[in-house]
């Protein structure tokens, strides 16, 4: 780092994104991207929007906000569009946490949560998952008083484990923490989780916020688009922060892509069903090969084998042109997170795996 870098951030450990190698063709199962293209109408909508790139985008993303409100059965004032779900998560953490108001989250979950805490000088209240990687909701009761938590963020389904809680359990956590905002990160919910959006529809509990993304189930990872669905006062809080940082956060082409993606419900449902079916097949094949595989509600599986350390298996798969995700962390070192690709991609993965481990 340069001598100009602020000392307060000298110890910052940035988020490590999944590999995006350009040096060769890989079977890419490491970043939970969708193996299928976006809905057929997306490309034409983007091309039309590109004709107006000389003009600023709508800071309210009005067309997308309206379409999303109709999709989720809420009012437009319950929606905030973000540059990926990451931006909405970041805005929420910045809005509701402070030096004396920690962010609470699990020890094994999305790796960006602690990075934002470091970046904004927010204390962390880290709660260990159970030995089997499950989350006990009771561990989160009363954190607004016991830890003075400003917010609690729970990825549901969780990453990298793929495990999920029922929506009512998340709502109960919110009720048990009336002085904190409970942020439910639903990046993978469309592949088998239960959404908390119905609680936002009912307006209770009033401190429950849902964040979703178009990156996974709608094949728009490269478009960078996410949504926050929450009671209007919480959305208003996020907007105060957004308009202080990045008012034109959604470009014209991305907004058009989002509207077109939401318009094609049949394609969305077909896409999610295909990935769920491929996931079930992949989990079964891995278990037949002796792997331990956690029950997944996502577009990936979390697995390990006693036959080879996780780091070594990751490297040997990469040598054979297959990328999966390995986390070099104490509880995770023997586990691999394997994105569910197309049936053809999964065939290539299993061919490589059998070459390494044998049948």
XYZ file of C-alpha atoms in Angstrom:
359
model
C 0.000 0.000 0.000
C 1.113 3.596 -0.496
C 2.168 5.958 2.264
C -1.043 7.929 1.617
C -3.374 5.103 2.624
C -5.306 5.989 5.770
C -4.011 4.188 8.886
C -7.573 3.330 9.931
C -7.844 0.998 6.924
C -4.324 -0.414 7.000
C -5.559 -3.667 8.540
C -8.516 -4.024 6.163
C -8.802 -7.497 4.676
C -10.742 -7.091 1.416
C -13.328 -9.581 0.254
C -11.854 -12.287 -1.965
C -14.130 -12.890 -4.981
C -14.200 -16.223 -6.738
C -11.638 -16.747 -9.467
C -12.445 -15.319 -12.894
C -9.482 -16.686 -14.897
C -8.914 -15.538 -18.461
C -5.969 -17.758 -19.362
C -7.926 -20.869 -20.397
C -11.384 -22.355 -20.721
C -12.669 -23.892 -17.489
C -15.774 -25.718 -16.396
C -16.614 -22.886 -14.029
C -18.360 -24.102 -10.898
C -16.848 -21.693 -8.379
C -18.936 -18.503 -8.233
C -22.558 -19.743 -8.229
C -23.363 -18.226 -11.601
C -26.360 -19.544 -13.500
C -25.371 -21.864 -16.371
C -28.316 -20.694 -18.492
C -28.685 -17.356 -20.321
C -31.048 -14.619 -19.131
C -34.690 -14.638 -20.212
C -35.067 -14.289 -23.999
C -36.450 -10.753 -23.813
C -33.498 -9.359 -21.856
C -31.097 -8.820 -24.768
C -33.612 -6.813 -26.811
C -34.532 -4.687 -23.784
C -30.872 -3.922 -23.109
C -30.254 -2.998 -26.755
C -33.178 -0.578 -26.724
C -32.025 1.034 -23.468
C -28.535 1.484 -24.908
C -29.930 4.033 -27.344
C -30.403 6.479 -24.450
C -27.057 6.120 -22.705
C -26.321 9.814 -23.204
C -28.943 10.527 -20.538
C -28.676 9.792 -16.831
C -30.679 6.865 -15.566
C -33.738 7.300 -13.363
C -32.388 7.554 -9.781
C -35.596 5.939 -8.512
C -35.474 3.117 -11.109
C -39.205 3.680 -11.469
C -39.995 1.052 -14.097
C -38.067 -1.668 -12.280
C -39.422 -0.661 -8.878
C -42.984 -0.928 -10.213
C -42.316 -4.322 -11.832
C -40.656 -5.657 -8.670
C -43.491 -4.409 -6.456
C -45.990 -6.273 -8.641
C -43.849 -9.435 -8.598
C -43.494 -9.470 -4.795
C -46.989 -8.222 -3.961
C -45.849 -5.092 -2.147
C -46.020 -1.333 -2.772
C -43.334 0.530 -4.731
C -42.301 2.291 -1.516
C -41.324 -1.130 -0.149
C -38.657 -1.600 -2.874
C -35.133 -0.268 -3.299
C -33.037 -1.283 -6.311
C -29.330 -1.807 -5.750
C -26.160 -2.364 -7.742
C -26.232 -6.038 -6.933
C -27.568 -7.211 -3.582
C -24.147 -6.235 -2.208
C -24.975 -2.545 -2.455
C -28.248 -2.927 -0.576
C -26.524 -4.975 2.121
C -23.793 -2.361 2.414
C -26.339 0.482 2.631
C -28.232 -1.355 5.353
C -25.139 -2.039 7.438
C -24.065 1.587 7.081
C -27.539 2.827 7.971
C -28.256 0.704 11.038
C -24.873 -0.017 12.626
C -22.292 2.256 14.253
C -19.234 2.160 16.509
C -21.482 1.343 19.450
C -24.030 -0.690 17.451
C -22.461 -3.954 16.217
C -23.483 -6.107 13.298
C -24.314 -9.689 14.319
C -23.799 -12.607 11.931
C -22.700 -16.249 11.839
C -19.086 -17.384 11.825
C -19.632 -19.366 8.609
C -21.552 -17.242 6.113
C -21.097 -14.702 3.318
C -17.587 -13.282 3.573
C -18.506 -9.691 2.768
C -20.218 -9.028 6.123
C -16.995 -8.686 8.168
C -15.353 -6.673 5.375
C -18.049 -3.993 5.545
C -17.663 -3.911 9.324
C -13.940 -3.258 8.956
C -14.514 -0.657 6.257
C -17.031 1.333 8.315
C -15.465 0.792 11.743
C -18.402 -1.283 12.988
C -17.900 -3.907 15.730
C -18.723 -7.516 14.900
C -20.813 -9.875 17.012
C -19.957 -13.258 15.517
C -22.097 -16.243 16.526
C -20.779 -19.761 15.801
C -22.971 -22.147 13.875
C -23.525 -25.564 15.383
C -20.997 -28.306 14.632
C -23.208 -29.538 11.772
C -23.328 -25.971 10.339
C -26.959 -25.428 11.329
C -28.066 -22.107 12.809
C -30.012 -22.181 16.080
C -32.450 -19.238 16.056
C -32.356 -19.076 19.867
C -28.725 -17.955 19.674
C -29.984 -14.750 18.060
C -32.734 -13.874 20.536
C -32.134 -10.666 22.473
C -28.975 -9.542 20.696
C -30.341 -6.000 20.604
C -29.921 -5.887 24.388
C -27.189 -8.452 25.091
C -24.859 -7.152 22.346
C -26.519 -3.795 21.626
C -26.673 -4.990 18.008
C -27.799 -2.406 15.488
C -28.518 -5.080 12.899
C -28.463 -8.831 12.460
C -27.769 -10.267 9.020
C -28.622 -13.870 8.190
C -28.077 -15.430 4.792
C -31.020 -17.758 4.224
C -30.273 -20.125 2.587
C -26.779 -19.754 3.957
C -23.594 -19.671 1.926
C -21.398 -21.617 1.671
C -23.357 -24.334 3.503
C -26.599 -24.220 1.474
C -28.708 -24.824 4.607
C -31.942 -22.911 5.203
C -34.308 -21.961 8.009
C -38.089 -21.618 7.676
C -39.246 -18.036 7.226
C -41.133 -18.051 10.520
C -37.851 -18.640 12.374
C -36.371 -15.466 10.851
C -39.503 -13.501 11.703
C -39.261 -14.700 15.299
C -35.641 -13.521 15.488
C -36.856 -10.086 14.372
C -39.596 -10.088 17.017
C -37.049 -11.039 19.693
C -34.852 -8.068 18.673
C -37.251 -5.115 18.422
C -34.425 -2.564 18.659
C -32.357 -4.008 15.806
C -32.992 -4.492 12.095
C -32.926 -8.101 10.921
C -31.603 -8.335 7.365
C -32.399 -11.596 5.584
C -30.025 -12.136 2.666
C -32.032 -14.274 0.228
C -29.550 -14.494 -2.642
C -30.342 -18.200 -3.159
C -33.944 -18.412 -1.981
C -35.398 -19.219 -5.418
C -33.674 -22.622 -5.486
C -35.531 -24.091 -2.525
C -35.640 -21.678 0.405
C -38.680 -20.023 1.944
C -38.820 -16.257 1.498
C -39.592 -13.753 4.256
C -41.282 -11.405 1.774
C -44.791 -12.393 3.020
C -43.907 -10.828 6.374
C -43.068 -7.577 4.580
C -46.416 -7.830 2.793
C -48.134 -8.017 6.179
C -45.974 -5.280 7.663
C -45.003 -7.354 10.707
C -42.441 -7.545 12.180
C -41.607 -3.952 11.268
C -37.838 -4.467 11.646
C -37.520 -7.259 9.055
C -35.746 -6.521 5.752
C -35.253 -8.856 2.775
C -32.452 -8.534 0.217
C -32.497 -10.487 -3.051
C -30.376 -10.577 -6.204
C -30.842 -11.075 -9.949
C -27.395 -12.690 -10.192
C -28.398 -16.270 -9.426
C -31.903 -17.328 -10.420
C -32.271 -14.691 -13.156
C -28.840 -15.143 -14.790
C -27.823 -11.496 -14.450
C -24.596 -11.747 -12.427
C -22.873 -9.515 -14.983
C -25.692 -6.970 -14.832
C -25.197 -6.183 -11.124
C -28.758 -5.859 -9.883
C -30.370 -6.511 -6.523
C -33.489 -5.575 -4.592
C -34.337 -4.711 -1.026
C -37.905 -5.443 0.081
C -38.769 -3.885 3.428
C -41.231 -1.677 5.335
C -41.305 1.860 3.949
C -39.493 3.515 6.900
C -36.512 1.171 6.457
C -36.433 1.811 2.700
C -36.462 5.555 3.440
C -33.437 5.089 5.701
C -31.526 3.286 2.964
C -32.419 5.972 0.447
C -30.889 8.646 2.675
C -27.608 6.748 2.551
C -27.880 5.893 -1.140
C -28.490 9.513 -2.156
C -25.435 10.471 -0.121
C -23.238 7.987 -1.969
C -24.453 6.908 -5.395
C -27.811 8.333 -6.585
C -27.594 6.937 -10.149
C -26.735 3.450 -8.937
C -28.722 1.497 -11.567
C -27.803 2.169 -15.192
C -30.388 2.201 -17.966
C -29.404 -1.139 -19.474
C -29.457 -2.954 -16.141
C -32.866 -1.559 -15.264
C -34.234 -2.676 -18.628
C -32.714 -6.133 -18.134
C -34.365 -6.421 -14.722
C -37.799 -5.445 -16.004
C -37.549 -7.960 -18.867
C -36.362 -10.714 -16.512
C -39.302 -10.162 -14.167
C -41.732 -10.213 -17.088
C -40.914 -13.833 -18.023
C -42.158 -15.898 -15.096
C -42.317 -19.138 -17.097
C -38.630 -18.950 -18.042
C -37.670 -18.137 -14.459
C -39.566 -21.136 -13.070
C -38.199 -23.464 -15.761
C -34.650 -22.318 -15.064
C -34.922 -22.836 -11.292
C -36.533 -26.254 -11.737
C -33.731 -27.380 -14.058
C -31.067 -26.381 -11.538
C -32.898 -28.106 -8.671
C -33.101 -31.314 -10.691
C -29.406 -31.190 -11.600
C -28.546 -30.448 -7.954
C -30.420 -33.527 -6.761
C -28.593 -35.699 -9.274
C -25.201 -34.224 -8.375
C -25.745 -34.676 -4.631
C -26.749 -38.300 -5.158
C -23.686 -39.030 -7.302
C -21.357 -37.382 -4.788
C -22.823 -39.428 -1.936
C -22.385 -42.592 -3.986
C -18.708 -41.668 -4.264
C -18.439 -41.419 -0.478
C -18.807 -37.657 -0.084
C -20.604 -36.005 2.798
C -23.025 -33.532 1.193
C -25.114 -31.050 3.150
C -28.770 -30.693 2.185
C -28.819 -27.725 -0.174
C -31.550 -25.172 -0.881
C -29.268 -23.264 -3.255
C -27.650 -23.556 -6.690
C -24.577 -25.210 -5.189
C -23.664 -28.124 -2.931
C -21.227 -28.137 -0.016
C -19.321 -31.394 0.156
C -16.233 -33.140 1.469
C -14.585 -36.530 1.098
C -12.378 -38.426 3.552
C -10.264 -39.559 0.605
C -8.488 -36.245 -0.012
C -8.064 -32.865 1.732
C -10.267 -30.155 0.286
C -7.398 -27.919 -0.792
C -5.671 -30.716 -2.673
C -8.860 -31.810 -4.420
C -9.564 -28.188 -5.439
C -6.073 -27.870 -6.969
C -6.253 -31.175 -8.811
C -9.670 -30.324 -10.249
C -8.295 -26.969 -11.397
C -5.400 -28.722 -13.120
C -8.013 -30.689 -15.065
C -9.882 -27.535 -16.073
C -12.623 -27.559 -13.421
C -13.003 -24.673 -10.971
C -14.770 -25.116 -7.626
C -14.536 -22.949 -4.492
C -12.276 -23.847 -1.573
C -12.253 -21.780 1.623
C -8.990 -21.974 3.533
C -10.588 -21.424 6.939
C -10.427 -23.591 10.085
C -13.936 -25.076 9.937
C -14.089 -25.264 6.148
C -10.704 -26.466 4.977
C -11.877 -29.948 3.930
C -15.044 -28.718 2.235
C -15.676 -27.636 -1.349
C -18.523 -25.466 -2.606
C -19.570 -26.750 -6.013
C -21.864 -24.627 -8.176
C -24.578 -26.515 -10.045
C -23.858 -26.086 -13.734
C -25.614 -27.460 -16.789
C -25.897 -31.260 -17.066
C -22.999 -31.146 -19.554
C -20.820 -29.145 -17.165
C -21.621 -31.508 -14.300
C -20.714 -34.461 -16.510
C -17.314 -32.869 -17.075
C -16.920 -32.263 -13.343
C -17.677 -35.880 -12.470
C -15.382 -37.160 -15.206
C -12.532 -35.141 -13.706
C -13.469 -36.210 -10.191
C -13.409 -39.878 -11.134
C -10.013 -39.487 -12.769
C -8.692 -38.039 -9.508
C -10.427 -40.291 -6.978
C -11.367 -43.327 -9.035
C -14.849 -44.742 -9.222
